[in-house]
Structures are given as structure tokens and as C-alpha cells.
Amino acid sequence: MVPIEQTNDTDREMIRPATNADRDAIEALVFSVLADYDLQVFPESTDADLKDIEGHYINRGGAFDVYLNAQEEIVGTVGLYRIDDRICELRKMYLYPEQRGKGIGKQLLEHALLKAKHLEFSQVTLETASKLKEAIHLYKRYGFEAFEPEHLAGRCDQAFVKDL
């Protein structure tokens, strides 16, 4: 676990690897944020990866991490889905609304980019929806550039790429 902005021993926030035991909390967060933006949930396709986080991410050479608040509740998520030995896709980077504007999204993105380098990926791609303006602004600030992928997930209308 990685402690984040620790002010004292009882006020700890951290990022840790997710397990399949976290599935219900992760789905609740992801599906809630999608609903907030009027984006459709696709439990049998785009979001099927959440049914087996360890199998879809960790065991395939990627990562899926959760951000815990001081009460050890999952309030943020970020995944790195292995495409091949060189490329991973940033997926499921979400925060509950009350957590936004505190720099947590920035911390999650920086964490994911460092982890992608550690896992020896040389490129990170992502797909997103234009409704997620704050996230798109963050991606661009970190050097992601728009590109045309071969396909997009059903709720996405933009794709970005960053070389590491």
C-alpha cells in the first residue's frame, strides 16, 4: 500500500492493489459515476472486466488499484489493462463526486503512469467520453494526445495516447 498525503497516523489515505473481494465496492463506484454523467453501463461487454479484476488485469500483466479514504473505503479506482508487451490501456479511472477537486485524480493518474513504466509498458492508451471534461483536461495536461483507434467502446467517443 502507498500512503498518500498523510497528516497523522489516524488520517491515512492510500492506494493499494484491488482484489476480486473489492468487486462490489468497485462496481458501485464505477456504475455510480457513469450514471452521474448519463453514460450507459455495459456489464456484459465494456464493464465485464469488473467481474474478475484479478483475471482481467493483474494476472494478465496489468494492474488495478483502488484509492482508500481515511475510513478505508474505496473512493477511487484506476486500471492498466495489458494490450501487449508494449501497450497498456488506462481504464476505469473514477472518483466519487465528493472526492473530486482534491488532487486525487492527479495522484491516481501519476500512480498509474509510474506503474505502467514499472511494468515496462512504453505506451498508454485510453478511451473516454466527451462528457468527462475534467478527466480529458487532466489527460491532456499529462501529455496525452488524441488519436484514432481501430474501435471505441460503446460509451466512448474519444481516444488518447501517451508514450512513456
PDB file of C-alpha atoms in Angstrom, residues 7-157:
ATOM      1  CA  THR A   7      -1.244  14.194   8.139  1.00  0.00           C
ATOM      2  CA  ASN A   8      -1.204  11.877  11.155  1.00  0.00           C
ATOM      3  CA  ASP A   9      -1.480   8.163  11.924  1.00  0.00           C
ATOM      4  CA  THR A  10      -5.287   8.184  12.095  1.00  0.00           C
ATOM      5  CA  ASP A  11      -5.822  10.216   8.909  1.00  0.00           C
ATOM      6  CA  ARG A  12      -4.358   7.994   6.201  1.00  0.00           C
ATOM      7  CA  GLU A  13      -5.404   7.762   2.599  1.00  0.00           C
ATOM      8  CA  MET A  14      -3.748   5.238   0.338  1.00  0.00           C
ATOM      9  CA  ILE A  15      -3.634   3.469  -2.979  1.00  0.00           C
ATOM     10  CA  ARG A  16      -3.500  -0.313  -2.927  1.00  0.00           C
ATOM     11  CA  PRO A  17      -3.933  -3.156  -5.417  1.00  0.00           C
ATOM     12  CA  ALA A  18      -7.536  -4.279  -5.853  1.00  0.00           C
ATOM     13  CA  THR A  19      -8.664  -7.872  -5.424  1.00  0.00           C
ATOM     14  CA  ASN A  20     -11.804  -9.658  -6.516  1.00  0.00           C
ATOM     15  CA  ALA A  21     -13.086  -9.146  -2.962  1.00  0.00           C
ATOM     16  CA  ASP A  22     -13.341  -5.431  -3.818  1.00  0.00           C
ATOM     17  CA  ARG A  23     -15.655  -6.086  -6.756  1.00  0.00           C
ATOM     18  CA  ASP A  24     -18.918  -4.862  -5.202  1.00  0.00           C
ATOM     19  CA  ALA A  25     -17.396  -1.589  -3.975  1.00  0.00           C
ATOM     20  CA  ILE A  26     -15.629  -1.016  -7.307  1.00  0.00           C
ATOM     21  CA  GLU A  27     -18.759  -1.703  -9.345  1.00  0.00           C
ATOM     22  CA  ALA A  28     -20.796   0.588  -7.090  1.00  0.00           C
ATOM     23  CA  LEU A  29     -18.287   3.399  -7.661  1.00  0.00           C
ATOM     24  CA  VAL A  30     -17.879   2.905 -11.415  1.00  0.00           C
ATOM     25  CA  PHE A  31     -21.592   2.467 -12.116  1.00  0.00           C
ATOM     26  CA  SER A  32     -22.480   5.451  -9.909  1.00  0.00           C
ATOM     27  CA  VAL A  33     -20.061   7.761 -11.724  1.00  0.00           C
ATOM     28  CA  LEU A  34     -21.297   6.555 -15.112  1.00  0.00           C
ATOM     29  CA  ALA A  35     -24.873   7.315 -14.020  1.00  0.00           C
ATOM     30  CA  ASP A  36     -23.811  10.793 -12.828  1.00  0.00           C
ATOM     31  CA  TYR A  37     -22.689  11.548 -16.393  1.00  0.00           C
ATOM     32  CA  ASP A  38     -25.643   9.795 -18.063  1.00  0.00           C
ATOM     33  CA  LEU A  39     -23.307   7.183 -19.528  1.00  0.00           C
ATOM     34  CA  GLN A  40     -24.523   3.647 -20.087  1.00  0.00           C
ATOM     35  CA  VAL A  41     -23.241   0.663 -18.106  1.00  0.00           C
ATOM     36  CA  PHE A  42     -22.343  -2.391 -20.207  1.00  0.00           C
ATOM     37  CA  PRO A  43     -21.987  -5.260 -17.669  1.00  0.00           C
ATOM     38  CA  GLU A  44     -21.685  -7.921 -20.402  1.00  0.00           C
ATOM     39  CA  SER A  45     -19.104  -6.124 -22.570  1.00  0.00           C
ATOM     40  CA  THR A  46     -17.219  -2.924 -21.692  1.00  0.00           C
ATOM     41  CA  ASP A  47     -17.645  -3.425 -17.934  1.00  0.00           C
ATOM     42  CA  ALA A  48     -17.369  -7.235 -17.868  1.00  0.00           C
ATOM     43  CA  ASP A  49     -13.728  -6.850 -16.766  1.00  0.00           C
ATOM     44  CA  LEU A  50     -15.005  -5.898 -13.302  1.00  0.00           C
ATOM     45  CA  LYS A  51     -16.396  -9.415 -12.770  1.00  0.00           C
ATOM     46  CA  ASP A  52     -12.841 -10.749 -12.403  1.00  0.00           C
ATOM     47  CA  ILE A  53     -10.437  -7.895 -11.715  1.00  0.00           C
ATOM     48  CA  GLU A  54      -7.533 -10.168 -10.878  1.00  0.00           C
ATOM     49  CA  GLY A  55      -8.005 -12.256 -14.028  1.00  0.00           C
ATOM     50  CA  HIS A  56      -8.543  -9.362 -16.432  1.00  0.00           C
ATOM     51  CA  TYR A  57      -5.876  -7.036 -15.063  1.00  0.00           C
ATOM     52  CA  ILE A  58      -3.333  -8.402 -12.590  1.00  0.00           C
ATOM     53  CA  ASN A  59      -2.888 -11.952 -13.917  1.00  0.00           C
ATOM     54  CA  ARG A  60      -2.522 -10.610 -17.482  1.00  0.00           C
ATOM     55  CA  GLY A  61       0.412  -8.358 -16.551  1.00  0.00           C
ATOM     56  CA  GLY A  62      -1.538  -5.179 -15.866  1.00  0.00           C
ATOM     57  CA  ALA A  63      -2.778  -3.598 -12.655  1.00  0.00           C
ATOM     58  CA  PHE A  64      -5.949  -2.400 -10.971  1.00  0.00           C
ATOM     59  CA  ASP A  65      -5.648  -0.184  -7.924  1.00  0.00           C
ATOM     60  CA  VAL A  66      -8.072   1.476  -5.552  1.00  0.00           C
ATOM     61  CA  TYR A  67      -7.822   4.717  -3.624  1.00  0.00           C
ATOM     62  CA  LEU A  68      -8.944   4.407   0.001  1.00  0.00           C
ATOM     63  CA  ASN A  69     -10.071   7.317   2.137  1.00  0.00           C
ATOM     64  CA  ALA A  70      -9.157   7.641   5.825  1.00  0.00           C
ATOM     65  CA  GLN A  71     -12.028   5.282   6.724  1.00  0.00           C
ATOM     66  CA  GLU A  72     -10.554   2.671   4.331  1.00  0.00           C
ATOM     67  CA  GLU A  73     -13.489   2.987   1.932  1.00  0.00           C
ATOM     68  CA  ILE A  74     -12.853   2.698  -1.808  1.00  0.00           C
ATOM     69  CA  VAL A  75     -13.437   6.159  -3.270  1.00  0.00           C
ATOM     70  CA  GLY A  76     -11.318   5.940  -6.438  1.00  0.00           C
ATOM     71  CA  THR A  77     -10.156   3.392  -8.996  1.00  0.00           C
ATOM     72  CA  VAL A  78      -7.658   3.094 -11.831  1.00  0.00           C
ATOM     73  CA  GLY A  79      -6.724   0.153 -14.020  1.00  0.00           C
ATOM     74  CA  LEU A  80      -3.974  -0.689 -16.502  1.00  0.00           C
ATOM     75  CA  TYR A  81      -5.169  -3.298 -18.977  1.00  0.00           C
ATOM     76  CA  ARG A  82      -2.384  -5.076 -20.857  1.00  0.00           C
ATOM     77  CA  ILE A  83      -2.865  -4.881 -24.631  1.00  0.00           C
ATOM     78  CA  ASP A  84       0.534  -6.362 -25.483  1.00  0.00           C
ATOM     79  CA  ASP A  85       4.114  -6.294 -24.170  1.00  0.00           C
ATOM     80  CA  ARG A  86       4.453  -2.618 -25.097  1.00  0.00           C
ATOM     81  CA  ILE A  87       0.988  -1.080 -24.731  1.00  0.00           C
ATOM     82  CA  CYS A  88      -1.489  -0.846 -21.880  1.00  0.00           C
ATOM     83  CA  GLU A  89      -4.856   0.851 -21.712  1.00  0.00           C
ATOM     84  CA  LEU A  90      -5.783   3.133 -18.824  1.00  0.00           C
ATOM     85  CA  ARG A  91      -9.238   2.006 -17.737  1.00  0.00           C
ATOM     86  CA  LYS A  92     -11.804   2.683 -15.055  1.00  0.00           C
ATOM     87  CA  MET A  93     -10.241   5.824 -13.578  1.00  0.00           C
ATOM     88  CA  TYR A  94     -13.144   7.099 -11.488  1.00  0.00           C
ATOM     89  CA  LEU A  95     -13.722   9.067  -8.277  1.00  0.00           C
ATOM     90  CA  TYR A  96     -16.839   9.708  -6.270  1.00  0.00           C
ATOM     91  CA  PRO A  97     -18.017  13.332  -6.771  1.00  0.00           C
ATOM     92  CA  GLU A  98     -17.144  14.408  -3.217  1.00  0.00           C
ATOM     93  CA  GLN A  99     -13.530  13.335  -3.827  1.00  0.00           C
ATOM     94  CA  ARG A 100     -13.043  15.463  -6.942  1.00  0.00           C
ATOM     95  CA  GLY A 101     -11.148  18.737  -6.850  1.00  0.00           C
ATOM     96  CA  LYS A 102      -8.748  17.484  -4.142  1.00  0.00           C
ATOM     97  CA  GLY A 103      -5.936  16.346  -6.432  1.00  0.00           C
ATOM     98  CA  ILE A 104      -6.833  12.662  -6.091  1.00  0.00           C
ATOM     99  CA  GLY A 105      -7.408  12.225  -9.825  1.00  0.00           C
ATOM    100  CA  LYS A 106      -3.953  13.650 -10.437  1.00  0.00           C
ATOM    101  CA  GLN A 107      -2.493  11.257  -7.845  1.00  0.00           C
ATOM    102  CA  LEU A 108      -4.253   8.287  -9.448  1.00  0.00           C
ATOM    103  CA  LEU A 109      -3.040   9.233 -12.918  1.00  0.00           C
ATOM    104  CA  GLU A 110       0.552   9.802 -11.754  1.00  0.00           C
ATOM    105  CA  HIS A 111       0.410   6.487  -9.881  1.00  0.00           C
ATOM    106  CA  ALA A 112      -0.875   4.682 -12.979  1.00  0.00           C
ATOM    107  CA  LEU A 113       1.792   6.205 -15.245  1.00  0.00           C
ATOM    108  CA  LEU A 114       4.567   5.235 -12.828  1.00  0.00           C
ATOM    109  CA  LYS A 115       3.143   1.734 -12.534  1.00  0.00           C
ATOM    110  CA  ALA A 116       2.930   1.446 -16.336  1.00  0.00           C
ATOM    111  CA  LYS A 117       6.641   2.317 -16.545  1.00  0.00           C
ATOM    112  CA  HIS A 118       7.423  -0.158 -13.764  1.00  0.00           C
ATOM    113  CA  LEU A 119       5.540  -2.846 -15.707  1.00  0.00           C
ATOM    114  CA  GLU A 120       7.730  -1.897 -18.701  1.00  0.00           C
ATOM    115  CA  PHE A 121       4.982  -0.561 -20.945  1.00  0.00           C
ATOM    116  CA  SER A 122       6.144   2.113 -23.376  1.00  0.00           C
ATOM    117  CA  GLN A 123       2.724   3.466 -24.330  1.00  0.00           C
ATOM    118  CA  VAL A 124      -0.580   4.107 -22.566  1.00  0.00           C
ATOM    119  CA  THR A 125      -3.854   4.480 -24.443  1.00  0.00           C
ATOM    120  CA  LEU A 126      -7.298   5.350 -23.144  1.00  0.00           C
ATOM    121  CA  GLU A 127     -10.843   5.775 -24.368  1.00  0.00           C
ATOM    122  CA  THR A 128     -13.237   8.278 -22.867  1.00  0.00           C
ATOM    123  CA  ALA A 129     -16.467  10.166 -23.389  1.00  0.00           C
ATOM    124  CA  SER A 130     -16.551  13.874 -24.204  1.00  0.00           C
ATOM    125  CA  LYS A 131     -18.889  14.358 -21.197  1.00  0.00           C
ATOM    126  CA  LEU A 132     -15.931  13.639 -18.896  1.00  0.00           C
ATOM    127  CA  LYS A 133     -14.440  17.094 -19.444  1.00  0.00           C
ATOM    128  CA  GLU A 134     -12.421  17.207 -16.211  1.00  0.00           C
ATOM    129  CA  ALA A 135     -10.754  13.883 -16.980  1.00  0.00           C
ATOM    130  CA  ILE A 136      -9.967  14.903 -20.560  1.00  0.00           C
ATOM    131  CA  HIS A 137      -8.403  18.136 -19.315  1.00  0.00           C
ATOM    132  CA  LEU A 138      -6.256  16.108 -16.883  1.00  0.00           C
ATOM    133  CA  TYR A 139      -5.150  13.655 -19.583  1.00  0.00           C
ATOM    134  CA  LYS A 140      -4.116  16.498 -21.883  1.00  0.00           C
ATOM    135  CA  ARG A 141      -2.172  18.188 -19.052  1.00  0.00           C
ATOM    136  CA  TYR A 142      -0.185  14.975 -18.682  1.00  0.00           C
ATOM    137  CA  GLY A 143       0.706  14.822 -22.357  1.00  0.00           C
ATOM    138  CA  PHE A 144      -1.941  12.502 -23.741  1.00  0.00           C
ATOM    139  CA  GLU A 145      -2.753  13.251 -27.379  1.00  0.00           C
ATOM    140  CA  ALA A 146      -5.882  12.414 -29.363  1.00  0.00           C
ATOM    141  CA  PHE A 147      -5.677   9.536 -31.830  1.00  0.00           C
ATOM    142  CA  GLU A 148      -7.998   7.418 -33.979  1.00  0.00           C
ATOM    143  CA  PRO A 149      -8.262   3.855 -32.611  1.00  0.00           C
ATOM    144  CA  GLU A 150      -9.467   0.857 -34.595  1.00  0.00           C
ATOM    145  CA  HIS A 151     -12.591   0.760 -32.390  1.00  0.00           C
ATOM    146  CA  LEU A 152     -14.125   2.566 -29.421  1.00  0.00           C
ATOM    147  CA  ALA A 153     -16.136   1.191 -26.506  1.00  0.00           C
ATOM    148  CA  GLY A 154     -19.871   1.858 -26.769  1.00  0.00           C
ATOM    149  CA  ARG A 155     -19.961   4.885 -24.456  1.00  0.00           C
ATOM    150  CA  CYS A 156     -16.691   6.431 -25.655  1.00  0.00           C
ATOM    151  CA  ASP A 157     -16.213   8.951 -28.435  1.00  0.00           C
TER     152      ASP A 157
END
